[in-house]
């Protein structure tokens, strides 16, 4: 999830765990613990961008790291605040709630989380919620701002934080039911339209859990489509995306190319852009404005060209800048079945 959501979530959990004894210190340390795993984004300053893709949400998002951080950090905080006479295991609980909630929430997004690093590179990705979802975040935001002010009583702060966690958790349950519903729905659509998909990847569209998209994998490419809970028609219009596997032959075995294929978890294709360059496309986040016709390219693309200054590596494009926030108005209309 986005960094703000992690801060709000960790702060609420920290208060419930130790707010009565440690005051606002529990809130801030809980918020910090929920943010620590994402410090791996700074790896981009020290390694090649393609390597950074797999470092992010890797070891710092693992169960091993979470246990070590909670244990060592708990002992450190007990010594730092020894005047409060709060035992180290209570501080461990604050940190553990923060960092483990981070791992759990991130594993529900489409990106994937390396829970078993460094022993296993498998990425856990259940794709029930988008990386930024205002409906999930808003109750936590309100509660967090109540918590950081001194005036409200502990009783009021506890009421706000527990209520926020309950509402956000209830929303997460809703996303799980949605996931099951749309997986079944898209599978039936493929069957009804006689499209022989080998597998499908279903995920919510940006900033909501009402409009969902699917990427169905076949022998020769992928079928992309969207459907809303409020759609007025039962039929999904699919766009076919050629895989162009033959274009990958010259790049097989190249370090960055193999990392990109591992990163996309089997959902990628190659195409030649308007600029004449060959692009590697991550299909997990769909296509640009996929809920609108016509097809306008991919949200995340990486050009397969050599950098003249560094013949060993591929150049990394800034993928998000290629799509930006285009199509938000159309997204809103599509959500409500228009």
Coordinates of C-alpha atoms in Angstrom, one line a residue:
X1 CA 0.0 0.0 0.0
X2 CA 1.0 3.7 -0.2
X3 CA 3.2 5.1 2.6
X4 CA 0.5 7.2 4.2
X5 CA -1.8 4.2 4.7
X6 CA 1.1 2.4 6.4
X7 CA 1.7 5.3 8.8
X8 CA -2.0 5.6 9.7
X9 CA -2.4 1.9 10.2
X10 CA 0.8 1.5 12.3
X11 CA -0.2 4.5 14.5
X12 CA -3.6 3.0 15.3
X13 CA -2.2 -0.4 16.1
X14 CA 0.6 1.2 18.3
X15 CA -2.0 3.1 20.3
X16 CA -4.1 0.0 20.9
X17 CA -1.1 -2.0 21.9
X18 CA 0.6 0.4 24.3
X19 CA -1.1 3.8 24.2
X20 CA -2.3 3.7 27.7
X21 CA 1.2 3.3 29.1
X22 CA 3.5 5.0 26.5
X23 CA 1.2 7.7 25.2
X24 CA 1.9 9.1 21.8
X25 CA 5.3 7.4 21.7
X26 CA 3.5 4.2 21.0
X27 CA 1.7 5.8 18.1
X28 CA 4.8 7.2 16.5
X29 CA 6.8 4.0 16.9
X30 CA 4.0 2.0 15.5
X31 CA 3.8 4.3 12.5
X32 CA 7.5 4.0 12.0
X33 CA 7.5 0.2 12.2
X34 CA 4.8 0.1 9.6
X35 CA 7.0 2.3 7.3
X36 CA 10.4 0.7 7.8
X37 CA 10.0 -2.1 5.1
X38 CA 9.6 0.5 2.4
X39 CA 13.0 1.9 3.1
X40 CA 14.2 -0.6 0.5
X41 CA 13.1 1.8 -2.2
X42 CA 16.4 3.7 -1.6
X43 CA 18.3 0.7 -3.1
X44 CA 17.6 2.3 -6.4
X45 CA 20.4 4.8 -5.7
X46 CA 23.0 2.0 -5.3
X47 CA 22.0 -0.7 -7.8
X48 CA 20.8 -0.9 -11.4
X49 CA 17.0 0.0 -11.6
X50 CA 16.1 -3.5 -12.8
X51 CA 17.8 -5.1 -9.8
X52 CA 16.0 -2.6 -7.6
X53 CA 12.6 -3.9 -8.8
X54 CA 13.3 -7.2 -7.0
X55 CA 15.0 -5.7 -4.0
X56 CA 11.8 -3.7 -3.3
X57 CA 9.4 -5.8 -1.3
X58 CA 12.1 -8.4 -0.9
X59 CA 14.1 -9.0 2.3
X60 CA 12.7 -6.0 4.2
X61 CA 9.2 -7.4 3.6
X62 CA 10.1 -10.9 4.8
X63 CA 8.9 -12.7 8.0
X64 CA 12.6 -13.1 9.0
X65 CA 13.3 -9.4 8.8
X66 CA 10.0 -8.6 10.7
X67 CA 10.9 -10.9 13.6
X68 CA 14.5 -9.6 13.9
X69 CA 13.4 -5.9 13.7
X70 CA 10.6 -6.4 16.3
X71 CA 12.9 -8.3 18.7
X72 CA 16.0 -6.0 18.5
X73 CA 13.9 -2.9 18.3
X74 CA 11.8 -3.9 21.3
X75 CA 14.9 -4.3 23.4
X76 CA 16.3 -1.0 22.2
X77 CA 13.1 0.9 23.0
X78 CA 12.9 -0.6 26.5
X79 CA 16.4 0.8 27.2
X80 CA 15.7 4.1 25.5
X81 CA 12.6 4.6 27.7
X82 CA 13.7 2.8 30.8
X83 CA 12.2 5.5 33.0
X84 CA 8.7 4.4 31.9
X85 CA 9.5 0.8 33.1
X86 CA 7.7 -0.7 30.2
X87 CA 9.0 -4.3 29.5
X88 CA 10.8 -5.0 26.3
X89 CA 8.2 -7.5 25.1
X90 CA 5.5 -4.7 25.2
X91 CA 7.7 -2.6 22.8
X92 CA 8.2 -5.7 20.7
X93 CA 4.5 -6.0 20.3
X94 CA 4.1 -2.4 19.1
X95 CA 6.8 -2.9 16.5
X96 CA 5.6 -6.4 15.5
X97 CA 2.0 -5.1 14.9
X98 CA 3.3 -2.3 12.8
X99 CA 5.7 -4.3 10.6
X100 CA 3.6 -7.5 10.2
X101 CA 0.5 -5.5 9.3
X102 CA 2.7 -3.9 6.5
X103 CA 3.7 -7.3 5.2
X104 CA 0.1 -8.5 5.3
X105 CA -1.4 -5.5 3.5
X106 CA 1.3 -5.4 0.9
X107 CA 0.7 -9.1 0.1
X108 CA -2.9 -8.2 -0.8
X109 CA -1.8 -6.0 -3.6
X110 CA -0.8 -6.8 -7.2
X111 CA 2.9 -6.2 -6.8
X112 CA 3.8 -9.2 -4.6
X113 CA 5.8 -9.5 -1.3
X114 CA 8.8 -11.7 -0.6
X115 CA 7.6 -13.1 2.7
X116 CA 10.1 -16.0 2.6
X117 CA 13.2 -14.1 1.6
X118 CA 16.1 -14.8 1.6
X119 CA 15.4 -18.5 1.5
X120 CA 12.8 -18.4 -1.3
X121 CA 12.2 -15.7 -3.9
X122 CA 8.5 -16.5 -4.3
X123 CA 6.3 -13.3 -4.3
X124 CA 3.0 -13.6 -2.5
X125 CA 0.4 -11.5 -4.3
X126 CA -3.3 -12.0 -3.7
X127 CA -4.4 -8.9 -5.5
X128 CA -7.6 -8.1 -3.6
X129 CA -6.9 -4.4 -3.2
X130 CA -5.2 -1.7 -5.2
X131 CA -2.0 -0.2 -3.9
X132 CA -3.9 3.0 -3.0
X133 CA -7.5 2.7 -2.0
X134 CA -9.2 5.7 -0.3
X135 CA -12.0 3.6 1.1
X136 CA -9.5 1.5 3.1
X137 CA -7.3 4.5 4.2
X138 CA -9.9 7.1 5.1
X139 CA -11.1 5.7 8.5
X140 CA -7.4 5.2 9.5
X141 CA -6.6 8.7 8.5
X142 CA -9.3 10.2 10.7
X143 CA -8.3 8.1 13.7
X144 CA -4.6 8.9 13.3
X145 CA -5.2 12.6 13.4
X146 CA -7.3 12.2 16.6
X147 CA -4.5 10.1 18.1
X148 CA -1.7 12.6 17.5
X149 CA -3.4 15.5 19.3
X150 CA -3.0 15.7 23.1
X151 CA -6.4 16.9 24.1
X152 CA -8.6 13.8 23.4
X153 CA -8.8 11.3 26.3
X154 CA -7.3 7.8 26.0
X155 CA -10.9 6.5 25.9
X156 CA -11.8 8.6 22.9
X157 CA -8.5 7.8 21.1
X158 CA -9.1 4.1 21.7
X159 CA -12.6 4.4 20.4
X160 CA -11.5 6.1 17.2
X161 CA -8.6 3.7 16.5
X162 CA -10.5 0.5 17.2
X163 CA -13.5 1.8 15.1
X164 CA -11.2 2.7 12.2
X165 CA -9.4 -0.7 12.3
X166 CA -12.8 -2.4 12.4
X167 CA -14.1 -0.5 9.4
X168 CA -10.9 -1.0 7.3
X169 CA -10.8 -4.7 8.2
X170 CA -14.4 -5.1 7.2
X171 CA -13.6 -3.5 3.9
X172 CA -10.7 -6.0 3.4
X173 CA -13.2 -8.8 3.9
X174 CA -15.3 -7.2 1.2
X175 CA -12.3 -7.2 -1.2
X176 CA -11.8 -10.9 -0.6
X177 CA -15.4 -11.7 -1.5
X178 CA -15.0 -9.4 -4.6
X179 CA -11.9 -11.3 -5.6
X180 CA -13.7 -14.6 -5.5
X181 CA -16.7 -13.2 -7.4
X182 CA -14.7 -11.6 -10.2
X183 CA -12.4 -14.6 -10.7
X184 CA -15.5 -16.8 -11.2
X185 CA -17.2 -14.1 -13.4
X186 CA -14.2 -13.6 -15.8
X187 CA -13.7 -17.4 -16.0
X188 CA -17.3 -17.8 -17.1
X189 CA -16.9 -15.0 -19.6
X190 CA -13.9 -16.7 -21.2
X191 CA -15.8 -20.0 -21.3
X192 CA -18.9 -18.4 -22.8
X193 CA -16.9 -16.6 -25.5
X194 CA -14.9 -19.7 -26.2
X195 CA -11.5 -18.2 -25.3
X196 CA -9.1 -20.9 -24.2
X197 CA -7.1 -19.2 -21.5
X198 CA -4.4 -21.2 -19.7
X199 CA -4.6 -19.0 -16.6
X200 CA -6.0 -15.6 -15.5
X201 CA -4.9 -12.8 -13.3
X202 CA -7.7 -10.7 -11.7
X203 CA -7.1 -7.4 -9.9
X204 CA -9.0 -4.2 -9.0
X205 CA -8.6 -1.1 -11.0
X206 CA -6.9 2.1 -9.5
X207 CA -8.3 3.6 -6.3
X208 CA -11.4 1.4 -5.9
X209 CA -12.7 -2.1 -5.5
X210 CA -15.8 -1.8 -7.7
X211 CA -14.2 -2.0 -11.2
X212 CA -12.0 -5.1 -11.8
X213 CA -9.8 -6.1 -14.6
X214 CA -8.5 -9.5 -15.9
X215 CA -5.5 -10.6 -17.9
X216 CA -6.2 -14.0 -19.5
X217 CA -3.1 -15.9 -20.7
X218 CA -3.2 -18.0 -23.9
X219 CA -0.6 -19.8 -26.0
X220 CA -0.1 -16.8 -28.3
X221 CA -0.9 -13.8 -26.0
X222 CA -3.3 -12.3 -23.5
X223 CA -6.9 -11.1 -23.3
X224 CA -7.6 -8.0 -21.3
X225 CA -11.0 -6.9 -20.0
X226 CA -12.8 -5.0 -17.3
X227 CA -16.1 -5.3 -15.5
X228 CA -17.9 -3.3 -12.7
X229 CA -20.2 -4.5 -10.0
X230 CA -22.7 -1.9 -11.5
X231 CA -22.2 -2.8 -15.2
X232 CA -25.5 -2.7 -17.1
X233 CA -24.3 -5.5 -19.4
X234 CA -23.1 -9.0 -18.5
X235 CA -20.7 -9.3 -21.5
X236 CA -17.1 -8.4 -21.1
X237 CA -15.3 -6.9 -24.2
X238 CA -11.8 -8.4 -24.4
X239 CA -8.8 -6.8 -26.1
X240 CA -6.2 -9.3 -27.4
X241 CA -2.5 -8.5 -26.8
X242 CA 0.0 -10.6 -28.8
X243 CA 2.8 -12.1 -26.7
X244 CA 5.4 -11.8 -29.5
X245 CA 7.6 -14.4 -27.8
X246 CA 9.8 -14.7 -30.8
X247 CA 11.0 -11.2 -30.1
X248 CA 12.4 -12.4 -26.8
X249 CA 14.9 -14.9 -28.3
X250 CA 17.9 -12.5 -28.6
X251 CA 17.5 -11.4 -25.0
X252 CA 17.0 -14.8 -23.3
X253 CA 19.8 -15.3 -20.7
X254 CA 20.5 -11.6 -20.4
X255 CA 20.6 -10.8 -16.7
X256 CA 18.2 -7.8 -16.6
X257 CA 15.8 -9.5 -19.1
X258 CA 15.5 -12.6 -16.9
X259 CA 15.0 -10.5 -13.8
X260 CA 12.2 -8.6 -15.6
X261 CA 10.5 -11.9 -16.5
X262 CA 10.8 -13.1 -12.9
X263 CA 9.5 -9.8 -11.7
X264 CA 6.3 -10.0 -13.8
X265 CA 5.5 -13.6 -12.6
X266 CA 4.7 -14.9 -16.1
X267 CA 2.5 -11.9 -17.3
X268 CA 4.6 -10.0 -19.8
X269 CA 4.9 -9.4 -23.5
X270 CA 7.1 -7.6 -26.0
X271 CA 6.2 -5.1 -28.6
X272 CA 7.8 -2.5 -30.8
X273 CA 6.9 1.1 -29.8
X274 CA 6.1 4.1 -32.0
X275 CA 9.7 5.2 -31.5
X276 CA 10.9 1.9 -33.1
X277 CA 12.4 0.5 -29.9
X278 CA 11.5 -2.9 -28.5
X279 CA 9.7 -2.8 -25.2
X280 CA 9.2 -5.3 -22.4
X281 CA 5.8 -4.8 -20.9
X282 CA 4.5 -5.8 -17.4
X283 CA 0.9 -6.9 -17.9
X284 CA -0.1 -7.3 -14.2
X285 CA -1.2 -3.7 -14.1
X286 CA -3.0 -3.9 -17.4
X287 CA -3.0 -1.4 -20.3
X288 CA -3.2 2.4 -20.4
X289 CA -6.9 3.3 -19.7
X290 CA -7.8 -0.3 -20.2
X291 CA -11.4 0.5 -19.3
X292 CA -11.7 2.8 -22.3
X293 CA -11.4 2.1 -26.1
X294 CA -9.1 2.0 -28.0
X295 CA -6.0 0.3 -26.8
X296 CA -3.3 2.9 -26.0
X297 CA -0.3 0.9 -24.8
X298 CA 0.9 -0.5 -21.5
X299 CA 1.2 1.1 -18.0
X300 CA 4.6 -0.4 -17.3
X301 CA 7.2 -0.7 -20.0
X302 CA 11.0 -1.1 -20.2
X303 CA 12.9 -0.6 -23.4
X304 CA 15.2 -3.4 -24.5
X305 CA 18.1 -1.3 -25.8
X306 CA 21.7 -1.1 -24.8
X307 CA 23.0 2.0 -23.0
X308 CA 26.1 3.1 -24.9
X309 CA 27.8 4.1 -21.6
X310 CA 27.0 0.8 -20.0
X311 CA 26.9 -2.1 -22.5
X312 CA 26.1 -4.6 -19.7
X313 CA 22.7 -3.2 -18.8
X314 CA 19.3 -2.4 -20.2
X315 CA 18.0 1.2 -20.0
X316 CA 15.0 1.5 -17.7
X317 CA 12.1 3.8 -18.7
X318 CA 10.0 5.6 -16.2
X319 CA 6.9 3.5 -16.7
X320 CA 4.4 5.4 -14.7
X321 CA 5.1 8.6 -16.6
X322 CA 3.9 6.9 -19.8
X323 CA 0.4 6.6 -18.4
X324 CA 0.1 9.1 -15.5
X325 CA -3.4 9.6 -14.3
X326 CA -5.0 9.6 -17.7
X327 CA -8.5 8.3 -17.9
X328 CA -9.6 9.0 -14.3
X329 CA -12.8 10.6 -15.5
X330 CA -13.6 7.6 -17.7
X331 CA -12.6 5.2 -14.8
X332 CA -15.2 6.9 -12.6
X333 CA -17.9 6.5 -15.2
X334 CA -17.0 2.9 -15.8
X335 CA -17.1 2.1 -12.1
X336 CA -20.7 3.1 -11.9
X337 CA -21.7 1.2 -15.0
X338 CA -21.8 4.1 -17.5

